CSV table of C-alpha atoms and ligand atoms in Angstrom, one decimal:
chain,number,residue,atom,x,y,z
X,1,MET,CA,29.6,-8.7,-2.2
X,2,GLY,CA,27.4,-6.2,-3.8
X,3,LYS,CA,24.1,-5.3,-2.2
X,4,HIS,CA,20.6,-7.6,-2.9
X,5,ILE,CA,17.9,-5.9,-5.2
X,6,VAL,CA,15.2,-7.7,-6.1
X,7,ILE,CA,13.0,-5.9,-8.7
X,8,GLY,CA,9.6,-6.5,-9.4
X,9,ILE,CA,8.2,-6.3,-12.8
X,10,SER,CA,4.5,-6.1,-13.6
X,11,GLY,CA,2.7,-6.0,-16.8
X,12,GLY,CA,2.9,-2.7,-18.3
X,13,ILE,CA,4.8,-1.4,-21.7
X,14,ALA,CA,7.0,0.3,-19.3
X,15,ALA,CA,8.3,-3.3,-18.2
X,16,TYR,CA,11.0,-2.7,-21.4
X,17,LYS,CA,12.7,-0.6,-19.7
X,18,SER,CA,13.2,-2.3,-17.0
X,19,MET,CA,16.0,-4.6,-18.5
X,20,HIS,CA,18.0,-1.6,-18.5
X,21,LEU,CA,17.0,-1.2,-15.0
X,22,ILE,CA,18.7,-4.3,-14.4
X,23,ARG,CA,22.0,-3.4,-16.2
X,24,LEU,CA,22.0,-0.7,-14.4
X,25,PHE,CA,22.0,-2.1,-10.8
X,26,LYS,CA,24.5,-5.1,-12.2
X,27,LYS,CA,27.0,-2.7,-13.7
X,28,ASN,CA,26.9,-0.8,-10.1
X,29,GLY,CA,27.9,-3.9,-8.3
X,30,TYR,CA,24.5,-5.1,-7.1
X,31,GLU,CA,23.2,-8.4,-7.2
X,32,VAL,CA,19.8,-8.6,-9.0
X,33,ARG,CA,17.2,-11.1,-8.6
X,34,VAL,CA,14.1,-10.3,-10.8
X,35,THR,CA,10.2,-11.5,-9.9
X,36,ALA,CA,7.6,-10.7,-12.8
X,37,THR,CA,4.0,-11.3,-13.3
X,38,GLN,CA,2.5,-13.4,-15.8
X,39,ASN,CA,1.5,-10.3,-17.5
X,40,ALA,CA,4.8,-8.4,-17.4
X,41,LEU,CA,6.1,-11.5,-19.2
X,42,GLN,CA,3.8,-10.7,-22.0
X,43,PHE,CA,6.1,-8.2,-22.6
X,44,VAL,CA,9.5,-9.3,-21.7
X,45,THR,CA,11.3,-12.6,-21.9
X,46,PRO,CA,12.0,-14.9,-18.8
X,47,LEU,CA,15.4,-15.3,-21.5
X,48,THR,CA,16.2,-11.6,-21.5
X,49,ILE,CA,15.4,-11.1,-17.6
X,50,GLU,CA,17.9,-14.1,-16.6
X,51,THR,CA,20.2,-13.2,-19.1
X,52,LEU,CA,20.6,-9.8,-17.6
X,53,SER,CA,20.4,-10.5,-14.0
X,54,GLN,CA,22.7,-13.5,-14.4
X,55,ASN,CA,19.6,-15.3,-11.9
X,56,LYS,CA,16.7,-17.4,-12.1
X,57,LEU,CA,13.4,-15.3,-12.7
X,58,TYR,CA,11.1,-16.1,-9.8
X,59,THR,CA,7.5,-15.9,-11.5
X,60,ASP,CA,5.6,-19.1,-10.7
X,61,MET,CA,4.9,-20.1,-6.9
X,62,PHE,CA,4.1,-23.5,-8.2
X,63,ASP,CA,6.7,-24.4,-10.7
X,64,PRO,CA,7.3,-28.1,-11.0
X,65,ASN,CA,11.0,-27.4,-11.1
X,66,ARG,CA,11.2,-25.1,-8.4
X,67,THR,CA,13.4,-25.8,-5.0
X,68,LEU,CA,12.6,-27.2,-1.9
X,69,GLU,CA,12.7,-23.8,-0.4
X,70,VAL,CA,9.5,-21.5,0.1
X,71,GLU,CA,11.1,-18.7,-2.5
X,72,HIS,CA,8.6,-15.9,-2.1
X,73,ILE,CA,10.1,-16.0,1.8
X,74,SER,CA,13.5,-17.3,0.7
X,75,VAL,CA,13.8,-14.1,-2.0
X,76,ALA,CA,12.2,-11.5,0.8
X,77,ASP,CA,15.1,-12.5,3.1
X,78,TRP,CA,17.5,-12.3,0.4
X,79,ALA,CA,16.8,-8.7,-0.5
X,80,ASP,CA,18.2,-5.4,0.7
X,81,ALA,CA,15.2,-3.7,-1.1
X,82,LEU,CA,12.4,-4.5,-3.4
X,83,VAL,CA,12.0,-2.5,-6.6
X,84,VAL,CA,8.5,-2.2,-8.5
X,85,ALA,CA,9.1,-1.0,-11.7
X,86,PRO,CA,7.0,-0.8,-13.6
X,87,ALA,CA,4.2,-0.6,-11.0
X,88,THR,CA,0.8,-0.9,-12.5
X,89,ALA,CA,-2.8,0.3,-10.9
X,90,ASN,CA,-3.3,-3.3,-10.6
X,91,ILE,CA,0.0,-4.3,-8.5
X,92,ILE,CA,-0.5,-1.2,-6.4
X,93,GLY,CA,-4.3,-2.0,-5.7
X,94,LYS,CA,-3.4,-5.5,-4.4
X,95,PHE,CA,-0.2,-4.3,-2.4
X,96,ALA,CA,-2.4,-1.7,-0.6
X,97,ASN,CA,-5.2,-4.0,0.0
X,98,GLY,CA,-2.8,-7.1,1.1
X,99,ILE,CA,-3.5,-9.7,-1.6
X,100,ALA,CA,-1.3,-12.1,-2.5
X,101,ASP,CA,-2.5,-14.3,-5.7
X,102,ASP,CA,1.0,-14.2,-7.5
X,103,ALA,CA,4.6,-14.4,-7.0
X,104,LEU,CA,5.2,-10.7,-6.8
X,105,SER,CA,2.1,-9.4,-4.4
X,106,THR,CA,3.2,-12.3,-2.2
X,107,LEU,CA,6.7,-11.5,-2.1
X,108,PHE,CA,5.7,-7.9,-1.4
X,109,LEU,CA,3.6,-9.2,1.8
X,110,ALA,CA,7.0,-11.0,3.0
X,111,VAL,CA,9.7,-8.0,2.6
X,112,ASN,CA,10.2,-6.0,5.4
X,113,LYS,CA,12.9,-3.9,3.7
X,114,PRO,CA,12.6,-1.1,2.1
X,115,VAL,CA,9.9,-0.8,-1.4
X,116,PHE,CA,10.2,1.7,-3.7
X,117,ILE,CA,7.4,1.7,-6.2
X,118,ALA,CA,7.4,3.2,-9.4
X,119,PRO,CA,4.1,3.8,-11.2
X,120,ALA,CA,3.1,3.6,-15.1
X,121,MET,CA,0.1,4.1,-16.3
X,122,ASN,CA,-2.3,6.1,-18.2
X,123,SER,CA,-2.7,9.4,-16.5
X,124,ASN,CA,-6.6,9.3,-16.0
X,125,MET,CA,-5.8,6.0,-14.2
X,126,PHE,CA,-2.8,7.3,-12.4
X,127,GLU,CA,-5.3,10.0,-11.4
X,128,ASN,CA,-8.0,8.0,-10.2
X,129,PRO,CA,-8.9,8.1,-6.5
X,130,ALA,CA,-8.8,4.3,-5.8
X,131,VAL,CA,-4.8,4.6,-7.2
X,132,GLN,CA,-4.2,7.9,-5.3
X,133,HIS,CA,-5.8,6.5,-2.3
X,134,ASN,CA,-3.9,3.3,-2.5
X,135,LEU,CA,-0.8,4.9,-3.0
X,136,ASP,CA,-1.5,7.1,0.0
X,137,LEU,CA,-2.1,4.0,2.2
X,138,LEU,CA,1.5,2.5,0.7
X,139,VAL,CA,3.3,5.5,1.9
X,140,GLN,CA,1.6,5.4,5.2
X,141,ARG,CA,3.3,1.9,5.6
X,142,GLY,CA,6.7,3.3,4.6
X,143,CYS,CA,7.2,2.6,1.0
X,144,HIS,CA,8.6,4.7,-1.3
X,145,ILE,CA,6.7,6.2,-3.9
X,146,ILE,CA,9.1,7.4,-7.4
X,147,GLN,CA,6.5,9.7,-8.7
X,148,PRO,CA,5.9,9.2,-12.9
X,149,ASP,CA,6.0,11.9,-14.5
X,150,SER,CA,4.4,13.6,-17.4
X,151,GLY,CA,5.4,12.9,-21.0
X,152,PHE,CA,3.9,10.9,-24.2
X,153,LEU,CA,2.1,7.9,-22.7
X,154,ALA,CA,2.0,4.7,-24.9
X,155,CYS,CA,-1.5,5.0,-25.3
X,156,GLY,CA,-1.2,8.3,-27.5
X,157,THR,CA,-1.7,10.6,-24.8
X,158,THR,CA,0.6,13.0,-23.1
X,159,GLY,CA,0.2,13.2,-19.2
X,160,ASN,CA,1.1,12.7,-16.1
X,161,GLY,CA,2.0,8.4,-15.5
X,162,ARG,CA,4.9,7.8,-17.1
X,163,MET,CA,7.5,5.8,-15.6
X,164,ARG,CA,10.5,7.7,-14.3
X,165,GLU,CA,13.5,6.9,-16.6
X,166,PRO,CA,15.6,3.8,-15.4
X,167,GLU,CA,18.5,6.4,-14.8
X,168,GLU,CA,16.4,8.1,-12.4
X,169,ILE,CA,15.2,5.1,-10.3
X,170,PHE,CA,18.4,4.0,-10.3
X,171,GLU,CA,19.9,7.3,-8.9
X,172,THR,CA,17.0,7.3,-6.2
X,173,VAL,CA,17.3,3.7,-4.9
X,174,ASP,CA,21.1,3.8,-5.2
X,175,GLU,CA,21.7,7.1,-3.1
X,176,PHE,CA,19.0,5.3,0.1
X,177,MET,CA,21.0,2.3,-0.3
X,178,SER,CA,24.5,3.9,0.2
X,179,ASP,CA,23.5,5.7,2.9
X,180,ASP,CA,26.1,6.5,5.8
X,181,HIS,CA,26.0,5.2,9.2
X,182,THR,CA,26.7,8.5,10.8
X,183,LEU,CA,24.3,8.0,13.5
X,184,GLU,CA,25.5,4.5,14.2
X,185,GLY,CA,25.5,3.8,17.8
X,186,LYS,CA,23.4,7.4,18.7
X,187,ARG,CA,19.8,6.9,20.5
X,188,VAL,CA,17.3,9.3,18.7
X,189,LEU,CA,13.8,9.8,20.3
X,190,ILE,CA,10.8,10.9,17.7
X,191,SER,CA,7.5,11.9,19.0
X,192,ALA,CA,4.8,11.7,16.1
X,193,GLY,CA,1.3,11.9,15.3
X,194,PRO,CA,-1.8,13.3,17.2
X,195,THR,CA,-3.0,13.2,20.6
X,196,TYR,CA,-6.5,12.0,21.5
X,197,GLU,CA,-8.1,13.5,24.7
X,198,PRO,CA,-11.1,11.9,26.0
X,199,ILE,CA,-14.1,13.8,26.5
X,200,ASP,CA,-16.4,10.8,27.6
X,201,PRO,CA,-16.1,7.0,26.4
X,202,VAL,CA,-17.1,7.8,22.8
X,203,ARG,CA,-15.6,11.4,22.1
X,204,PHE,CA,-12.0,12.8,21.9
X,205,ILE,CA,-10.5,16.3,21.0
X,206,GLY,CA,-7.7,15.1,18.2
X,207,ASN,CA,-6.2,16.8,14.9
X,208,HIS,CA,-5.6,16.1,11.4
X,209,SER,CA,-2.0,15.1,12.3
X,210,SER,CA,-1.4,11.9,9.9
X,211,GLY,CA,2.1,10.8,12.3
X,212,LEU,CA,4.1,10.4,8.3
X,213,MET,CA,6.8,13.3,9.0
X,214,GLY,CA,7.4,11.6,12.2
X,215,PHE,CA,7.7,8.1,10.8
X,216,CYS,CA,9.8,9.2,8.1
X,217,LEU,CA,12.3,10.8,10.5
X,218,ALA,CA,12.3,7.7,12.6
X,219,GLU,CA,13.0,5.4,9.4
X,220,ALA,CA,15.6,7.8,8.1
X,221,ALA,CA,17.5,8.1,11.3
X,222,ALA,CA,17.3,4.1,11.9
X,223,ARG,CA,18.9,3.5,8.3
X,224,LYS,CA,21.9,6.3,9.4
X,225,GLY,CA,22.5,3.5,12.3
X,226,ALA,CA,20.7,4.8,15.1
X,227,LEU,CA,18.6,3.2,17.7
X,228,VAL,CA,15.3,4.8,17.5
X,229,SER,CA,12.6,5.5,20.3
X,230,LEU,CA,9.3,6.1,18.4
X,231,VAL,CA,6.6,7.4,20.6
X,232,THR,CA,3.5,7.8,18.6
X,233,GLY,CA,-0.3,9.1,19.1
X,234,PRO,CA,-2.9,7.3,17.4
X,235,THR,CA,-1.8,6.7,13.5
X,236,GLN,CA,-2.4,4.8,10.4
X,237,CYS,CA,1.5,4.7,9.7
X,238,SER,CA,4.0,1.6,10.3
X,239,ALA,CA,7.2,1.9,10.8
X,240,ARG,CA,9.3,-1.1,8.8
X,241,HIS,CA,13.3,-0.8,10.8
X,242,HIS,CA,14.3,-3.2,13.0
X,243,ASN,CA,16.1,-0.3,14.9
X,244,ILE,CA,12.7,1.4,15.3
X,245,GLN,CA,11.6,0.6,19.0
X,246,ARG,CA,7.7,1.7,18.8
X,247,TYR,CA,5.5,3.4,21.6
X,248,ASP,CA,1.8,3.9,21.1
X,249,VAL,CA,0.0,6.2,23.1
X,250,LYS,CA,-3.2,8.0,23.3
X,251,THR,CA,-3.2,11.3,25.5
X,252,ALA,CA,-0.8,14.1,25.8
X,253,GLU,CA,-0.3,12.7,29.5
X,254,GLU,CA,0.8,9.7,28.2
X,255,MET,CA,3.0,10.9,25.4
X,256,TYR,CA,4.5,13.2,28.2
X,257,ARG,CA,5.5,10.7,30.6
X,258,LYS,CA,6.8,7.8,27.9
X,259,CYS,CA,9.3,10.8,26.2
X,260,THR,CA,10.2,12.2,29.7
X,261,GLU,CA,11.0,9.3,30.8
X,262,LEU,CA,13.1,8.0,27.5
X,263,ALA,CA,14.7,11.5,27.1
X,264,ASP,CA,17.9,10.9,29.6
X,265,GLN,CA,19.3,8.3,27.4
X,266,GLN,CA,19.1,10.1,24.1
X,267,ASP,CA,21.6,12.4,22.0
X,268,ILE,CA,19.2,13.6,19.5
X,269,ILE,CA,15.3,14.2,20.6
X,270,ILE,CA,12.6,15.4,18.1
X,271,MET,CA,9.7,16.2,18.9
X,272,SER,CA,7.4,16.2,16.0
X,273,ALA,CA,4.2,15.3,17.3
X,274,ALA,CA,1.1,17.5,17.6
X,275,VAL,CA,0.6,17.6,20.7
X,276,ALA,CA,-2.8,18.9,22.2
X,277,ASP,CA,-2.2,22.1,24.2
X,278,TYR,CA,-5.6,21.7,26.2
X,279,THR,CA,-7.6,18.5,27.7
X,280,PRO,CA,-10.9,18.3,29.2
X,281,ALA,CA,-10.9,19.1,32.6
X,282,HIS,CA,-12.9,15.8,33.7
X,283,VAL,CA,-14.0,12.8,31.5
X,284,ALA,CA,-17.2,12.1,31.8
X,285,PRO,CA,-17.8,8.1,32.9
X,286,GLU,CA,-20.9,7.9,30.6
X,287,LYS,CA,-21.4,9.2,26.9
X,288,ILE,CA,-22.6,12.7,27.4
X,289,LYS,CA,-26.3,12.9,26.3
X,290,LYS,CA,-27.6,15.6,24.3
X,291,GLY,CA,-29.2,17.9,26.3
X,292,GLU,CA,-29.3,21.8,26.4
X,293,GLU,CA,-28.6,23.9,23.4
X,294,ASN,CA,-25.1,25.0,24.4
X,295,LEU,CA,-22.7,22.8,25.7
X,296,THR,CA,-19.0,23.7,27.5
X,297,VAL,CA,-16.2,21.5,28.0
X,298,GLU,CA,-13.8,22.8,30.3
X,299,LEU,CA,-10.0,22.6,29.1
X,300,VAL,CA,-7.2,22.8,30.7
X,301,LYS,CA,-3.2,22.9,29.8
X,302,THR,CA,-1.1,20.3,28.7
X,303,LYS,CA,1.9,19.8,29.9
X,304,ASP,CA,4.3,21.0,27.1
X,305,ILE,CA,6.6,17.9,26.5
X,306,LEU,CA,9.4,20.1,24.0
X,307,ALA,CA,9.7,22.7,26.9
X,308,SER,CA,9.8,20.1,29.9
X,309,ILE,CA,12.7,18.2,27.7
X,310,GLY,CA,14.3,21.7,27.3
X,311,LYS,CA,14.7,22.6,30.4
X,312,THR,CA,16.3,19.6,31.7
X,313,LYS,CA,18.4,18.4,29.1
X,314,ARG,CA,22.1,18.2,28.9
X,315,ASP,CA,24.9,20.0,26.8
X,316,ASP,CA,25.7,16.9,24.9
X,317,GLN,CA,21.8,16.4,23.4
X,318,LEU,CA,20.5,17.8,20.5
X,319,LEU,CA,16.7,19.2,21.0
X,320,ILE,CA,14.3,19.6,17.6
X,321,GLY,CA,10.9,21.0,17.9
X,322,PHE,CA,8.6,21.5,15.4
X,323,ALA,CA,6.3,24.8,14.7
X,324,LEU,CA,3.1,24.7,12.7
X,325,GLU,CA,1.9,28.0,12.3
X,326,THR,CA,-0.8,29.8,10.2
X,327,GLU,CA,0.7,33.5,10.8
X,328,ASN,CA,3.5,35.2,11.5
X,329,GLU,CA,5.6,32.1,10.6
X,330,PHE,CA,9.1,33.3,10.8
X,331,GLU,CA,8.5,35.4,14.4
X,332,ASN,CA,6.4,32.7,16.0
X,333,ALA,CA,8.8,30.1,15.1
X,334,LYS,CA,12.1,31.9,16.0
X,335,LYS,CA,10.3,32.9,19.3
X,336,LYS,CA,9.9,29.0,19.9
X,337,LEU,CA,13.6,28.5,19.7
X,338,HIS,CA,14.1,30.2,22.9
X,339,THR,CA,10.5,29.5,24.9
X,340,LYS,CA,11.4,25.9,24.4
X,341,ASN,CA,15.2,26.1,24.6
X,342,ALA,CA,15.4,24.0,21.5
X,343,ASP,CA,18.6,23.9,19.3
X,344,LEU,CA,16.3,24.0,16.3
X,345,ILE,CA,12.8,24.6,15.0
X,346,VAL,CA,11.3,22.9,11.9
X,347,LEU,CA,8.9,25.3,10.5
X,348,ASN,CA,5.8,24.0,8.5
X,349,SER,CA,3.4,26.2,7.4
X,350,LEU,CA,0.0,25.4,6.5
X,351,ARG,CA,-0.1,28.2,4.0
X,352,THR,CA,2.5,26.3,1.7
X,353,LYS,CA,0.2,24.0,-0.7
X,354,GLY,CA,1.5,20.5,-0.5
X,355,ALA,CA,2.7,20.7,3.4
X,356,GLY,CA,1.8,20.0,6.4
X,357,PHE,CA,-1.2,17.8,7.4
X,358,ARG,CA,-2.4,14.7,5.3
X,359,THR,CA,0.0,15.5,3.0
X,360,ALA,CA,2.8,13.7,1.2
X,361,THR,CA,5.4,15.9,0.9
X,362,ASN,CA,6.4,19.4,3.1
X,363,GLN,CA,8.1,22.3,3.0
X,364,VAL,CA,10.2,23.1,5.6
X,365,THR,CA,12.2,26.1,7.2
X,366,ILE,CA,14.8,24.9,9.8
X,367,PHE,CA,15.7,27.8,12.4
X,368,SER,CA,19.0,27.0,15.0
X,369,LYS,CA,19.3,28.5,18.0
X,370,ASP,CA,22.8,30.2,16.5
X,371,GLY,CA,20.4,32.5,14.3
X,372,GLN,CA,21.2,30.4,10.7
X,373,SER,CA,17.8,29.2,9.0
X,374,PHE,CA,17.5,26.9,6.0
X,375,ALA,CA,15.1,26.8,3.8
X,376,SER,CA,13.9,23.4,1.8
X,377,GLU,CA,12.0,23.0,-1.2
X,378,LEU,CA,8.5,21.2,-1.2
X,379,LYS,CA,9.8,17.5,-1.1
X,380,SER,CA,8.4,14.1,-0.2
X,381,LYS,CA,8.4,14.0,3.6
X,382,GLN,CA,11.0,11.3,3.3
X,383,GLU,CA,13.4,13.4,1.3
X,384,ILE,CA,12.3,16.3,4.4
X,385,ALA,CA,13.3,14.0,7.1
X,386,GLN,CA,16.9,13.3,5.3
X,387,GLU,CA,17.3,17.1,5.5
X,388,ILE,CA,16.1,17.9,8.9
X,389,LEU,CA,18.9,14.6,10.1
X,390,GLN,CA,21.8,16.0,8.2
X,391,THR,CA,21.0,19.7,9.6
X,392,ALA,CA,20.8,17.8,12.6
X,393,LEU,CA,24.3,16.0,12.3
X,394,HIS,CA,25.8,19.2,11.5
X,395,TYR,CA,25.0,20.8,14.9
X,396,ILE,CA,25.7,17.3,17.1
X,397,HIS,CA,29.2,17.1,15.5
X,398,GLN,CA,29.8,20.8,16.3
U,1,LIG,N1,4.9,20.4,22.0
U,1,LIG,C1,5.1,19.7,22.8
U,1,LIG,N2,4.0,19.5,24.1
U,1,LIG,C2,3.1,20.3,23.6
U,1,LIG,C3,2.8,20.7,23.1
U,1,LIG,C4,3.4,21.2,22.0
U,1,LIG,O1,6.1,18.8,23.0
U,1,LIG,N3,2.0,20.1,24.9
U,1,LIG,C5,5.8,20.4,20.8
U,1,LIG,C6,5.4,20.1,19.3
U,1,LIG,O2,5.7,18.6,19.1
U,1,LIG,C7,6.4,20.6,18.6
U,1,LIG,C8,6.4,22.2,19.3
U,1,LIG,O3,6.3,21.8,20.6
U,1,LIG,O4,7.5,20.2,18.3
U,1,LIG,C9,5.3,23.1,18.8
U,1,LIG,O5,4.2,22.9,18.4
U,1,LIG,P1,3.1,23.8,18.3
U,1,LIG,O6,2.2,23.1,18.2
U,1,LIG,O7,3.7,24.9,17.1
U,1,LIG,O8,3.4,25.2,19.3
U,1,LIG,P2,2.6,25.4,20.5
U,1,LIG,O9,3.7,25.1,21.4
U,1,LIG,O10,1.7,24.3,21.2
U,1,LIG,O11,1.8,26.5,20.5
U,1,LIG,P3,1.1,27.7,19.6
U,1,LIG,O12,0.0,26.3,19.6
U,1,LIG,O13,0.3,28.4,20.6
U,1,LIG,O14,1.5,28.0,18.7
């Protein structure tokens, strides 16, 4: 039996290309069901969709001829993945805001499997901050955005917003779905996000980490069959995979306790959190009132989680740390391999445009204890997560 793909079609001219996308999935052994919005059916017909997918189109939640099952739930359960192509600004807005007023947007809320979104719209619409913000939200919630490219648009202009060709969409999804199970039975511990160090009941010291890199690592490891423990500081990100056990913490001390408690049972430990190096020596019990011109908050060092796991780790455990540097990147990152006794250090440079905090993309260089280094290109954090795990696998199998 082939894998189950649900293709969601919203109302853009690129809907005609989705007919080819249905064919590509069918030809490659997938079972396909299609959900289309009423606007999409202005561009393509139910007859075409049903003939190509060899399944009944799901478009009307109140169809008098429907079966007695609750269709958006049964389709969501049936799906191994949802691919929305084309995704208009409107449907992206509904997805990001939890609006469920038609078959596709309702299905989206019910699906807890991987979701791929291929936007298609005029370039000004695509670059509009509202659309970009909605896409950012969807990335944080674990959706995969298949970025549009530049080219001739139906509105007569040329620009960014043209839906990726069906072949490219198919390849992205197919590669993802045919994921190996190379981490089956392995346990992976991942730390993610920032920590918040309280100063008083209303203030804290934090940092700009969004947690996305750690969440992408957790998803990628879970997809490869690993049982993942994800210890995360405060974040907007959400994890979708059932193999991920999430532990929410706030402070460096809480993260230290949870990670060290779990470390012993792990095969791979990836510390991607941006842990505060210092925390206030005393937390004021009441809000600090405005007084003198200068205020000094005494800070004390936090425990270094990576370094302490490095001290106790067994030879059969692979320990991966991150290094965030703004200067002397390579030397500093390599130094951390030794000072923290890590097997691999993943260097993010804040100097690379599009890499680091609050971006959906990253560019990393991975240094290994045996003196090798691997540099990635600037890619989505989901792809970078894959590369990090591929490198980890190489070392764990040695
Ligand atoms: N780390 C940790 N516990 C800490 C501080 C850092 O586990 N208290 C981990 C991070 O998760 C990361 C690695 O150590 O994997 C490196 O973090 P980074 O902030 O780059 O380095 P620091 O050790 O904090 O050193 P510096 O800030 O001086 O560069």
